Short mmCIF file of C-alpha atoms in Angstrom, two decimals:
data_model
loop_
_atom_site.label_atom_id
_atom_site.label_comp_id
_atom_site.label_asym_id
_atom_site.label_seq_id
_atom_site.Cartn_x
_atom_site.Cartn_y
_atom_site.Cartn_z
CA MET A 1 0.00 0.00 0.00
CA PRO A 2 1.23 3.55 -0.66
CA LYS A 3 1.63 5.95 2.23
CA ARG A 4 -1.49 7.65 3.52
CA THR A 5 -2.64 10.81 1.72
CA ASP A 6 -5.56 11.54 4.04
CA ILE A 7 -3.20 12.93 6.72
CA HIS A 8 -0.59 15.66 6.34
CA SER A 9 0.58 16.52 9.84
CA ILE A 10 1.40 14.17 12.72
CA MET A 11 1.92 14.90 16.41
CA ILE A 12 4.48 12.84 18.31
CA ILE A 13 4.57 12.80 22.11
CA GLY A 14 7.95 12.30 23.78
CA SER A 15 8.40 10.34 27.00
CA GLY A 16 9.38 13.34 29.13
CA PRO A 17 12.15 13.37 31.75
CA ILE A 18 14.83 10.70 31.58
CA ILE A 19 14.12 9.04 34.92
CA ILE A 20 14.65 5.59 36.38
CA GLY A 21 12.17 3.29 34.69
CA GLN A 22 11.72 5.59 31.69
CA ALA A 23 15.13 6.14 30.20
CA CYS A 24 16.80 7.47 27.07
CA GLU A 25 15.78 4.49 24.92
CA PHE A 26 12.58 6.42 24.20
CA ASP A 27 14.57 9.41 22.97
CA TYR A 28 16.29 7.05 20.55
CA SER A 29 12.94 5.66 19.36
CA GLY A 30 11.31 9.08 19.11
CA SER A 31 14.20 10.52 17.12
CA GLN A 32 14.07 7.63 14.65
CA ALA A 33 10.32 8.09 14.22
CA CYS A 34 10.58 11.85 13.69
CA LYS A 35 13.20 11.38 10.98
CA ALA A 36 11.24 8.61 9.26
CA ILE A 37 7.98 10.56 9.14
CA LYS A 38 9.61 13.85 8.19
CA GLU A 39 11.46 12.31 5.24
CA GLU A 40 8.10 11.05 3.90
CA GLY A 41 6.91 14.65 3.58
CA TYR A 42 4.60 14.89 6.59
CA ARG A 43 4.62 17.85 8.94
CA VAL A 44 5.91 16.71 12.33
CA ILE A 45 4.81 18.36 15.59
CA LEU A 46 6.85 17.19 18.57
CA VAL A 47 5.89 17.72 22.21
CA ASN A 48 8.31 16.81 24.98
CA SER A 49 8.96 18.34 28.38
CA ASN A 50 12.66 17.42 28.31
CA PRO A 51 14.93 19.75 26.28
CA ALA A 52 17.99 17.56 26.94
CA THR A 53 17.09 15.05 24.23
CA ILE A 54 18.05 14.44 20.63
CA MET A 55 14.42 14.49 19.52
CA THR A 56 13.97 18.10 20.67
CA ASP A 57 16.71 19.27 18.32
CA PRO A 58 14.94 21.79 16.01
CA GLU A 59 15.98 19.80 12.93
CA MET A 60 14.01 16.75 14.06
CA SER A 61 10.57 18.27 13.56
CA HIS A 62 8.79 21.21 11.98
CA SER A 63 7.39 22.45 15.31
CA THR A 64 8.90 21.60 18.68
CA TYR A 65 7.08 22.29 21.94
CA ILE A 66 8.99 21.93 25.21
CA GLU A 67 6.02 21.95 27.54
CA PRO A 68 4.60 19.92 30.44
CA LEU A 69 3.19 16.62 29.25
CA VAL A 70 -0.33 17.01 30.59
CA PRO A 71 -3.67 16.83 28.70
CA GLU A 72 -4.46 20.53 29.20
CA VAL A 73 -1.23 21.66 27.54
CA LEU A 74 -1.52 19.12 24.73
CA GLU A 75 -5.05 20.29 23.98
CA LYS A 76 -3.79 23.87 23.56
CA ILE A 77 -1.04 22.69 21.21
CA ILE A 78 -3.53 20.63 19.20
CA GLU A 79 -5.78 23.69 18.95
CA ILE A 80 -2.87 25.73 17.56
CA GLU A 81 -1.28 23.12 15.26
CA ARG A 82 -4.39 21.14 14.23
CA PRO A 83 -2.53 17.87 13.52
CA ASP A 84 -4.35 15.29 11.42
CA ALA A 85 -3.00 12.38 13.48
CA LEU A 86 -1.39 11.49 16.79
CA LEU A 87 1.26 8.75 17.00
CA PRO A 88 1.18 7.54 20.64
CA THR A 89 3.36 4.43 20.39
CA ILE A 90 6.77 6.12 20.30
CA GLY A 91 6.85 8.02 23.61
CA GLY A 92 6.80 5.11 26.03
CA GLN A 93 4.04 4.83 28.60
CA THR A 94 3.73 8.63 28.70
CA GLY A 95 2.60 8.71 25.08
CA LEU A 96 0.05 5.94 25.57
CA ASN A 97 -1.39 7.39 28.77
CA LEU A 98 -1.78 10.85 27.28
CA ALA A 99 -3.42 9.46 24.16
CA VAL A 100 -5.94 7.62 26.34
CA GLU A 101 -6.67 10.75 28.39
CA LEU A 102 -7.07 12.94 25.30
CA TRP A 103 -9.44 10.38 23.78
CA GLU A 104 -11.52 10.03 26.92
CA LYS A 105 -11.77 13.81 27.37
CA GLY A 106 -13.06 14.12 23.81
CA VAL A 107 -10.13 16.29 22.71
CA LEU A 108 -9.16 14.09 19.74
CA GLU A 109 -12.73 13.93 18.48
CA LYS A 110 -13.20 17.68 18.96
CA TYR A 111 -10.24 18.51 16.72
CA SER A 112 -10.61 15.50 14.37
CA VAL A 113 -7.26 13.98 15.36
CA ARG A 114 -6.84 10.30 14.49
CA LEU A 115 -4.80 7.82 16.51
CA ILE A 116 -2.35 5.94 14.29
CA GLY A 117 -0.20 2.94 15.17
CA ALA A 118 -2.51 1.78 17.95
CA ASN A 119 -6.09 2.85 18.48
CA TYR A 120 -7.81 3.57 21.79
CA ASN A 121 -9.32 0.11 22.14
CA ALA A 122 -6.00 -1.62 21.49
CA ILE A 123 -4.26 0.48 24.13
CA ARG A 124 -7.02 -0.27 26.63
CA ARG A 125 -6.91 -4.02 25.97
CA ALA A 126 -3.16 -4.11 26.46
CA GLU A 127 -2.79 -1.72 29.40
CA ASP A 128 -5.97 -2.35 31.39
CA ARG A 129 -5.04 -5.43 33.42
CA MET A 130 -8.56 -6.86 33.60
CA LEU A 131 -9.26 -6.37 29.89
CA PHE A 132 -5.89 -7.90 29.03
CA LYS A 133 -6.59 -10.98 31.14
CA GLN A 134 -10.01 -11.43 29.54
CA THR A 135 -8.53 -11.00 26.07
CA MET A 136 -5.91 -13.70 26.70
CA VAL A 137 -8.53 -16.11 28.02
CA ASN A 138 -10.70 -15.41 24.97
CA ILE A 139 -7.96 -16.63 22.61
CA GLY A 140 -7.17 -19.68 24.72
CA LEU A 141 -3.90 -18.54 26.29
CA ASP A 142 -2.92 -19.27 29.87
CA VAL A 143 -2.38 -16.44 32.36
CA PRO A 144 -1.49 -16.55 36.06
CA ARG A 145 -4.47 -16.77 38.41
CA SER A 146 -5.34 -13.23 39.40
CA GLY A 147 -7.90 -10.67 40.42
CA VAL A 148 -8.28 -6.94 39.90
CA ALA A 149 -8.55 -4.57 42.86
CA TYR A 150 -9.91 -1.04 42.85
CA SER A 151 -9.56 -0.66 46.62
CA ILE A 152 -7.68 -2.18 49.54
CA VAL A 153 -10.85 -4.04 50.54
CA ASP A 154 -10.91 -5.67 47.08
CA GLY A 155 -7.25 -6.56 47.41
CA VAL A 156 -7.63 -8.25 50.80
CA LYS A 157 -10.48 -10.40 49.47
CA ILE A 158 -8.50 -11.46 46.38
CA ALA A 159 -5.38 -12.19 48.47
CA LYS A 160 -7.29 -14.64 50.63
CA GLU A 161 -8.23 -16.58 47.49
CA LEU A 162 -4.78 -16.51 45.84
CA GLY A 163 -2.53 -16.95 48.88
CA PHE A 164 0.90 -15.36 49.34
CA PRO A 165 3.27 -14.36 47.83
CA ILE A 166 1.36 -12.10 45.44
CA ILE A 167 2.61 -9.83 42.65
CA LEU A 168 1.04 -6.38 42.35
CA ARG A 169 0.82 -4.94 38.82
CA PRO A 170 -0.86 -1.51 38.51
CA SER A 171 -2.41 -0.61 35.15
CA PHE A 172 -0.94 2.10 32.88
CA THR A 173 2.50 2.45 34.48
CA LEU A 174 6.02 2.06 33.10
CA GLY A 175 9.14 0.46 34.49
CA GLY A 176 7.11 -1.55 36.96
CA THR A 177 6.25 1.68 38.79
CA GLY A 178 4.07 0.82 41.76
CA GLY A 179 4.60 -2.91 41.28
CA ALA A 180 5.70 -5.09 44.16
CA ILE A 181 5.91 -8.60 45.54
CA VAL A 182 4.08 -8.93 48.86
CA TYR A 183 4.37 -11.80 51.31
CA ASN A 184 1.79 -10.98 53.98
CA MET A 185 -1.33 -8.92 54.62
CA GLU A 186 0.52 -5.90 56.02
CA GLU A 187 2.79 -5.67 52.98
CA LEU A 188 -0.25 -6.12 50.74
CA LYS A 189 -2.13 -3.17 52.25
CA ASN A 190 0.91 -0.86 52.10
CA GLY A 191 1.89 -1.92 48.57
CA LEU A 192 -1.66 -1.79 47.27
CA ALA A 193 -2.23 1.74 48.59
CA LYS A 194 0.83 2.93 46.66
CA ALA A 195 -0.05 0.98 43.50
CA LEU A 196 -3.63 2.32 43.41
CA GLU A 197 -2.34 5.86 43.74
CA LEU A 198 0.12 5.47 40.86
CA SER A 199 -2.24 3.69 38.46
CA LEU A 200 -3.84 5.97 35.88
CA ASN A 201 -7.26 4.38 36.48
CA ARG A 202 -6.74 3.21 40.10
CA GLU A 203 -6.66 -0.41 39.00
CA VAL A 204 -4.21 -3.04 40.25
CA LEU A 205 -3.86 -6.66 39.19
CA LEU A 206 -3.11 -9.09 42.02
CA GLU A 207 -1.40 -12.07 40.46
CA GLU A 208 -0.42 -15.52 41.68
CA SER A 209 3.31 -15.81 42.23
CA VAL A 210 5.36 -17.07 39.32
CA LEU A 211 8.60 -16.31 41.15
CA GLY A 212 11.41 -18.54 39.94
CA TRP A 213 9.85 -19.18 36.51
CA LYS A 214 11.93 -18.45 33.40
CA GLU A 215 11.12 -15.13 31.73
CA PHE A 216 11.14 -14.39 28.00
CA GLU A 217 10.13 -11.56 25.68
CA LEU A 218 9.31 -11.44 22.00
CA GLU A 219 9.59 -8.23 20.00
CA ILE A 220 6.96 -8.42 17.29
CA MET A 221 5.63 -6.18 14.47
CA ARG A 222 2.40 -6.02 12.48
CA ASP A 223 1.29 -4.02 9.45
CA ILE A 224 -2.07 -2.85 8.13
CA LYS A 225 -2.40 -5.99 5.96
CA ASP A 226 -1.98 -8.21 9.04
CA ASN A 227 1.54 -9.34 8.15
CA VAL A 228 3.33 -10.21 11.39
CA VAL A 229 7.06 -10.77 12.01
CA VAL A 230 9.02 -11.64 15.14
CA ILE A 231 12.05 -9.37 15.33
CA CYS A 232 13.88 -10.82 18.31
CA SER A 233 13.56 -13.26 21.19
CA ILE A 234 15.04 -12.18 24.51
CA GLU A 235 15.67 -14.27 27.62
CA ASN A 236 16.15 -12.95 31.13
CA PHE A 237 19.13 -14.28 33.05
CA ASP A 238 17.18 -13.71 36.27
CA PRO A 239 13.94 -15.61 36.82
CA MET A 240 10.55 -13.98 37.28
CA GLY A 241 10.42 -11.51 40.15
CA VAL A 242 13.07 -9.12 38.81
CA HIS A 243 12.03 -6.33 36.45
CA THR A 244 13.41 -6.86 32.95
CA GLY A 245 15.20 -3.51 33.15
CA ASP A 246 17.10 -4.76 36.22
CA SER A 247 17.99 -8.19 34.83
CA ILE A 248 20.78 -9.31 32.57
CA THR A 249 19.03 -10.18 29.32
CA VAL A 250 20.27 -12.26 26.41
CA ALA A 251 19.29 -12.32 22.74
CA PRO A 252 18.43 -14.60 21.14
CA ALA A 253 16.79 -16.76 23.83
CA GLN A 254 19.24 -19.48 24.85
CA THR A 255 17.34 -22.17 26.78
CA LEU A 256 14.10 -22.60 24.83
CA THR A 257 13.53 -25.79 22.90
CA ASP A 258 12.36 -25.28 19.33
CA LYS A 259 8.92 -26.60 20.30
CA GLU A 260 8.69 -24.07 23.16
CA TYR A 261 9.82 -21.23 20.91
CA GLN A 262 7.28 -22.07 18.20
CA LYS A 263 4.52 -22.25 20.82
CA MET A 264 5.58 -18.85 22.16
CA ARG A 265 5.85 -17.38 18.67
CA ASN A 266 2.36 -18.56 17.71
CA ALA A 267 0.96 -17.15 20.95
CA ALA A 268 2.61 -13.77 20.35
CA ILE A 269 1.09 -13.51 16.87
CA LYS A 270 -2.35 -14.34 18.24
CA ILE A 271 -1.89 -11.71 20.96
CA ILE A 272 -0.92 -8.79 18.70
CA ARG A 273 -3.85 -9.57 16.42
CA GLU A 274 -6.39 -9.91 19.22
CA ILE A 275 -5.17 -6.83 21.07
CA GLY A 276 -5.61 -4.98 17.81
CA VAL A 277 -2.30 -3.16 17.39
CA GLU A 278 -2.93 -1.86 13.89
CA THR A 279 0.68 -1.19 12.92
CA GLY A 280 4.07 -1.17 14.61
CA GLY A 281 5.81 -3.06 17.35
CA SER A 282 4.74 -4.74 20.54
CA ASN A 283 6.77 -6.31 23.31
CA ILE A 284 5.17 -9.46 24.78
CA GLN A 285 6.39 -11.13 27.98
CA PHE A 286 6.00 -14.80 28.87
CA ALA A 287 6.90 -16.98 31.84
CA ILE A 288 7.68 -20.71 31.59
CA HIS A 289 7.69 -23.08 34.55
CA PRO A 290 11.21 -24.58 34.66
CA GLU A 291 10.02 -28.08 35.60
CA ASN A 292 6.71 -28.75 33.84
CA GLY A 293 6.98 -26.27 30.93
CA ARG A 294 3.68 -24.47 31.64
CA MET A 295 3.71 -21.19 29.68
CA VAL A 296 1.73 -18.15 30.80
CA VAL A 297 1.39 -14.69 29.28
CA ILE A 298 2.49 -11.90 31.62
CA GLU A 299 1.86 -8.67 29.72
CA THR A 300 2.24 -6.79 26.46
CA ASN A 301 3.22 -3.24 25.58
CA PRO A 302 1.49 -1.97 22.39
CA ARG A 303 4.36 0.42 21.67
CA VAL A 304 8.10 0.59 21.23
CA SER A 305 9.75 -0.15 24.55
CA ARG A 306 13.09 -0.40 26.29
CA SER A 307 13.40 -3.88 24.81
CA SER A 308 12.66 -2.48 21.35
CA ALA A 309 15.82 -0.38 21.53
CA LEU A 310 17.82 -3.45 22.59
CA ALA A 311 16.28 -5.59 19.84
CA SER A 312 16.96 -2.87 17.23
CA LYS A 313 20.62 -2.59 18.10
CA ALA A 314 21.02 -6.34 18.55
CA THR A 315 19.56 -7.27 15.16
CA GLY A 316 20.22 -4.15 13.12
CA PHE A 317 16.45 -3.95 12.47
CA PRO A 318 15.34 -0.33 13.13
CA ILE A 319 12.09 -1.03 14.96
CA ALA A 320 11.07 2.59 15.70
CA LYS A 321 11.76 3.68 12.13
CA ILE A 322 9.80 0.76 10.65
CA ALA A 323 6.96 1.28 13.16
CA ALA A 324 6.66 4.90 12.07
CA LYS A 325 6.60 3.91 8.39
CA LEU A 326 3.91 1.32 9.08
CA ALA A 327 1.80 3.90 10.94
CA ILE A 328 1.63 6.09 7.83
CA GLY A 329 0.36 3.29 5.63
CA TYR A 330 3.27 1.27 4.30
CA THR A 331 3.38 -2.50 4.70
CA LEU A 332 6.34 -4.63 5.76
CA ASP A 333 6.92 -5.96 2.25
CA GLU A 334 7.19 -2.38 0.90
CA ILE A 335 9.87 -1.16 3.31
CA PRO A 336 13.45 -2.05 2.33
CA ASN A 337 15.75 -3.63 4.90
CA ASP A 338 18.43 -1.10 5.86
CA ILE A 339 20.98 -3.86 6.30
CA THR A 340 20.78 -5.86 3.07
CA LYS A 341 19.30 -3.15 0.81
CA LYS A 342 17.68 -6.06 -1.07
CA THR A 343 15.33 -7.88 1.28
CA PRO A 344 12.12 -6.25 2.59
CA ALA A 345 11.35 -5.61 6.27
CA CYS A 346 9.07 -8.67 6.32
CA PHE A 347 12.18 -10.88 6.51
CA GLU A 348 12.50 -11.98 10.13
CA PRO A 349 15.98 -11.26 11.50
CA THR A 350 18.25 -14.22 12.18
CA ILE A 351 21.42 -13.55 14.15
CA ASP A 352 24.46 -15.81 14.50
CA TYR A 353 25.94 -14.10 17.55
CA CYS A 354 24.92 -13.52 21.17
CA VAL A 355 23.88 -10.16 22.63
CA VAL A 356 23.99 -9.48 26.36
CA LYS A 357 22.47 -6.47 28.11
CA ILE A 358 23.69 -5.75 31.65
CA PRO A 359 22.00 -3.10 33.84
CA LYS A 360 23.99 -0.47 35.70
CA PHE A 361 23.09 0.56 39.26
CA ASN A 362 24.13 3.59 41.31
CA PHE A 363 22.75 2.78 44.74
CA GLU A 364 25.57 4.78 46.32
CA LYS A 365 23.79 7.91 45.08
CA PHE A 366 20.52 6.78 46.67
CA PRO A 367 21.45 5.77 50.23
CA ASN A 368 17.83 5.36 51.32
CA CYS A 369 16.94 3.00 48.47
CA ASP A 370 16.68 -0.74 49.09
CA SER A 371 19.19 -2.50 46.82
CA PHE A 372 17.17 -5.71 46.58
CA LEU A 373 15.62 -6.08 43.14
CA ASN A 374 11.94 -6.71 42.49
CA THR A 375 9.25 -5.89 39.91
CA SER A 376 9.89 -2.13 40.14
CA MET A 377 12.85 -0.99 38.04
CA LYS A 378 15.87 0.51 39.85
CA SER A 379 18.72 0.52 37.31
CA VAL A 380 19.95 3.86 35.98
CA GLY A 381 21.30 2.61 32.66
CA GLU A 382 22.60 -0.41 30.83
CA ILE A 383 25.28 -1.64 28.46
CA MET A 384 25.02 -3.97 25.50
CA SER A 385 27.77 -6.29 24.31
CA ILE A 386 28.02 -8.69 21.38
CA GLY A 387 30.07 -11.86 21.08
CA ARG A 388 29.99 -15.20 19.33
CA THR A 389 28.96 -16.88 22.60
CA PHE A 390 27.21 -15.95 25.82
CA LYS A 391 30.50 -16.30 27.72
CA GLU A 392 32.36 -13.91 25.44
CA ALA A 393 29.55 -11.33 25.39
CA LEU A 394 29.16 -11.47 29.19
CA ASN A 395 32.85 -10.88 29.88
CA LYS A 396 32.93 -7.99 27.40
CA GLY A 397 29.80 -6.52 28.92
CA LEU A 398 31.02 -6.65 32.52
CA ARG A 399 34.06 -4.52 31.75
CA SER A 400 31.88 -2.07 29.84
CA LEU A 401 30.06 -1.19 33.08
CA GLU A 402 33.08 0.88 34.19
CA THR A 403 33.01 -0.53 37.72
CA LYS A 404 36.76 -1.29 37.81
CA LEU A 405 36.04 -4.93 36.97
CA PHE A 406 37.51 -6.40 33.81
CA GLY A 407 35.23 -9.40 33.43
CA PHE A 408 33.76 -12.16 35.59
CA GLU A 409 36.12 -11.36 38.47
CA SER A 410 35.77 -11.62 42.23
CA LYS A 411 34.70 -8.54 44.18
CA LYS A 412 34.02 -7.55 47.76
CA LEU A 413 30.55 -8.65 48.85
CA ASP A 414 28.53 -7.64 51.90
CA MET A 415 25.91 -10.34 52.41
CA GLU A 416 26.18 -13.90 53.66
CA LEU A 417 26.63 -16.18 50.63
CA ASP A 418 23.29 -18.03 50.65
CA GLU A 419 21.39 -14.77 51.23
CA GLY A 420 23.26 -13.09 48.36
CA LEU A 421 22.31 -15.97 46.08
CA LYS A 422 18.68 -16.20 47.16
CA MET A 423 17.78 -12.49 47.24
CA PRO A 424 17.91 -10.76 43.82
CA ASN A 425 20.53 -8.01 43.99
CA PRO A 426 22.94 -6.23 41.62
CA ASP A 427 25.86 -8.43 42.75
CA ARG A 428 24.20 -11.84 42.44
CA LEU A 429 26.45 -12.71 39.50
CA PHE A 430 29.45 -12.33 41.79
CA TYR A 431 27.83 -14.30 44.59
CA ILE A 432 27.61 -17.12 42.06
CA LYS A 433 31.34 -16.81 41.46
CA LYS A 434 31.97 -16.92 45.21
CA ALA A 435 29.73 -19.99 45.41
CA PHE A 436 31.98 -21.75 42.89
CA ASP A 437 34.96 -20.84 45.08
CA GLU A 438 33.14 -22.36 48.06
CA GLY A 439 32.46 -25.60 46.20
CA TYR A 440 28.74 -25.13 45.52
CA SER A 441 27.33 -27.37 42.78
CA ILE A 442 25.28 -26.12 39.83
CA ASP A 443 22.17 -27.73 41.34
CA ARG A 444 22.67 -26.04 44.71
CA ILE A 445 23.14 -22.63 43.09
CA TYR A 446 20.04 -23.25 40.97
CA GLU A 447 17.94 -24.10 44.02
CA LEU A 448 18.97 -20.85 45.68
CA THR A 449 18.74 -18.54 42.65
CA LYS A 450 16.35 -20.32 40.22
CA ILE A 451 18.64 -19.04 37.47
CA ASP A 452 18.57 -21.59 34.66
CA ARG A 453 21.27 -24.26 34.96
CA TRP A 454 22.48 -23.47 31.43
CA PHE A 455 23.54 -19.98 32.49
CA ILE A 456 25.13 -21.27 35.71
CA ALA A 457 27.07 -23.90 33.74
CA ASN A 458 28.39 -21.22 31.38
CA LEU A 459 29.54 -19.14 34.34
CA GLN A 460 31.21 -22.22 35.76
CA ASP A 461 33.07 -22.73 32.46
CA ILE A 462 34.52 -19.22 32.80
CA TRP A 463 35.42 -19.93 36.44
CA PHE A 464 37.12 -23.25 35.53
CA PHE A 465 39.16 -21.56 32.83
CA GLU A 466 40.21 -18.76 35.18
CA LYS A 467 41.54 -21.48 37.57
CA GLU A 468 43.41 -23.03 34.67
CA LEU A 469 45.04 -19.66 33.95
CA TYR A 470 45.99 -19.24 37.63
CA MET A 471 47.68 -22.64 37.57
CA SER A 472 49.80 -21.55 34.61
CA ALA A 473 51.12 -18.44 36.42
CA GLY A 474 54.92 -18.45 36.69
CA MET A 475 55.32 -20.64 33.61
CA PRO A 476 55.84 -19.56 30.01
CA LEU A 477 52.44 -18.58 28.72
CA ASN A 478 50.85 -21.22 26.53
CA ILE A 479 49.72 -19.61 23.27
CA GLU A 480 46.72 -21.94 22.93
CA LEU A 481 45.66 -20.99 26.45
CA LEU A 482 45.93 -17.30 25.59
CA LYS A 483 43.91 -17.84 22.42
CA LYS A 484 41.17 -19.62 24.37
CA ALA A 485 41.11 -16.82 26.96
CA LYS A 486 40.48 -14.25 24.25
CA GLU A 487 37.73 -16.39 22.68
CA LEU A 488 36.03 -16.50 26.10
CA GLY A 489 36.08 -12.70 26.26
CA PHE A 490 38.94 -12.23 28.75
CA SER A 491 40.58 -8.83 28.37
CA ASP A 492 44.36 -8.38 28.27
CA VAL A 493 44.29 -6.64 31.64
CA HIS A 494 42.20 -9.43 33.21
CA ILE A 495 44.64 -12.06 31.94
CA ALA A 496 47.55 -9.97 33.21
CA ARG A 497 46.00 -9.72 36.68
CA ILE A 498 45.56 -13.49 36.86
CA LEU A 499 49.11 -14.23 35.70
CA GLY A 500 50.75 -11.48 37.72
CA LYS A 501 52.07 -9.73 34.62
CA LYS A 502 51.70 -6.30 33.07
CA GLU A 503 48.96 -5.68 30.55
CA GLU A 504 51.56 -4.56 27.98
CA GLU A 505 53.32 -7.93 28.24
CA ILE A 506 50.14 -9.83 27.46
CA ARG A 507 49.27 -7.56 24.56
CA HIS A 508 52.78 -7.79 23.09
CA LEU A 509 52.78 -11.59 23.31
CA ARG A 510 49.28 -11.81 21.85
CA GLU A 511 50.10 -9.60 18.89
CA LYS A 512 53.43 -11.35 18.33
CA SER A 513 51.57 -14.68 18.24
CA GLY A 514 49.04 -13.38 15.72
CA ILE A 515 46.09 -13.51 18.11
CA MET A 516 44.14 -10.56 16.75
CA PRO A 517 40.46 -9.59 16.79
CA ASP A 518 38.13 -10.03 13.85
CA TYR A 519 35.41 -7.45 13.27
CA LYS A 520 32.11 -8.86 12.12
CA MET A 521 29.00 -7.07 10.95
CA VAL A 522 25.82 -6.82 12.98
CA ASP A 523 23.81 -8.74 10.40
CA THR A 524 20.07 -9.42 10.40
CA CYS A 525 20.33 -12.39 8.04
CA ALA A 526 23.21 -14.42 9.54
CA GLY A 527 25.20 -14.00 6.34
CA GLU A 528 22.48 -15.35 4.04
CA PHE A 529 22.38 -12.02 2.19
CA GLU A 530 25.21 -9.54 1.79
CA ALA A 531 24.97 -6.92 4.53
CA SER A 532 25.93 -3.26 4.58
CA THR A 533 25.57 -2.59 8.30
CA PRO A 534 27.54 0.44 9.43
CA TYR A 535 28.66 -1.13 12.70
CA TYR A 536 30.58 -4.18 13.82
CA TYR A 537 31.46 -6.23 16.87
CA SER A 538 34.85 -7.68 17.69
CA THR A 539 35.57 -11.32 18.39
CA TYR A 540 38.59 -13.58 18.57
CA GLU A 541 36.84 -16.47 16.86
CA GLN A 542 38.75 -17.29 13.70
CA SER A 543 37.22 -16.15 10.40
CA ASN A 544 38.15 -14.74 7.02
CA LEU A 545 36.50 -11.39 7.66
CA ILE A 546 38.20 -8.12 8.52
CA THR A 547 41.31 -8.61 10.66
CA THR A 548 43.08 -5.63 12.17
CA GLY A 549 45.46 -4.79 14.94
CA GLU A 550 43.72 -1.54 15.79
#
């Protein structure tokens, strides 16, 4: 289909302040959308309260308003600019919530402004917890047992039926804001009072505990002709109970069987169609019981999300840009793939590398904040690393955090070991390392953390190799050992620390021995089609690609 000619100007709502739980990923998405729509000849009207963003650069739109993101102000801007359409799916939860409020107040109807990307009913079905649950049941998908509370009295009644622990999920919030895990009636009443206050419609879902289940996400896109593609599968290192923004996440999913993945993929396609997201991306979260394989749907976001930014960078598939193009009428088969220049956007990305996202925490700046992690996001940023394997990507990612660690090293820890393993916290990865030092088995660590055994085994492989390096200290360095260290993602400085040498010595020996990095393209098609991606990742796995000493 050609682009729409019945609209000429489009309003985009930014996500507002860059705060914990609503970070700069939405500036990235909004900027991509502004550029995509502007280059198609539409007039772009941008509203964002935060001037310290790329999207508020005057070149990004035709009219830029740096104003409070509240319905009253938006109505005045709509009255002045008279946009033909409003794109609510780019500005995070802020954009969705404001679109809902403007619709319900009759502002959009008054000024003949159309919602594109996702309509009012789709947003309601996805964000209203009760409607979402009913929608999932209607299409035959399993959800955790739950009830919806509009008051503390409602919550107490539901809790008695579900039993503790219970997960609180307020409607229409971002970053898990207001969410909590409660273990008794006193915690329920306190947590529910806060969640009701923060929910846009004073609605909170009380959900049976799925703590310890494996958590997955699928990033999925749909166009106006009902073509649907899965962009990326993402697996959380931490089990359910930790907000995705606070967990190490890995793409593609590592521990799903093909049967489980196909089941999840089919469910995601059914969900985006039933929710009614007309065009663009959605992020859908699932939980799988680690023992019996029961799969339940947790939630969906009918918009670009934090995970969308990760999936875009991980696959090279520009989700926000494509979502914007779809919203103005194009279909997936009409939009060229930026990477291959030959295949259309309806080709599902396939990646032959591993991407790891690691959150960054600054609890030292918030002395009154509890450092235990739960369903409410607390990280202040994140890094993304790419390697041929999970082990390589993890080691590269850990040193990217700029915490004076150069990989999966030991660090000073404050809690007793079993407590540090059992309670989700920013240092749990390093408690696992200490557990290896103390002789804990994979099964014992799993019972305490509920982190999948596959991840624990990979960490143990790194730990075993580090011991092997320690044992070689004082002897002439074995070149094969050095080569393996680099393939596992060990940095020169990390190797030097283990061997008691200087970093320069290790680098000199490595270069002299011809152990040099290869730079491989971030490629959506796993080499099936020639790629022209403008960025690369480094790896020490042998190949015939670009080799350099830089």
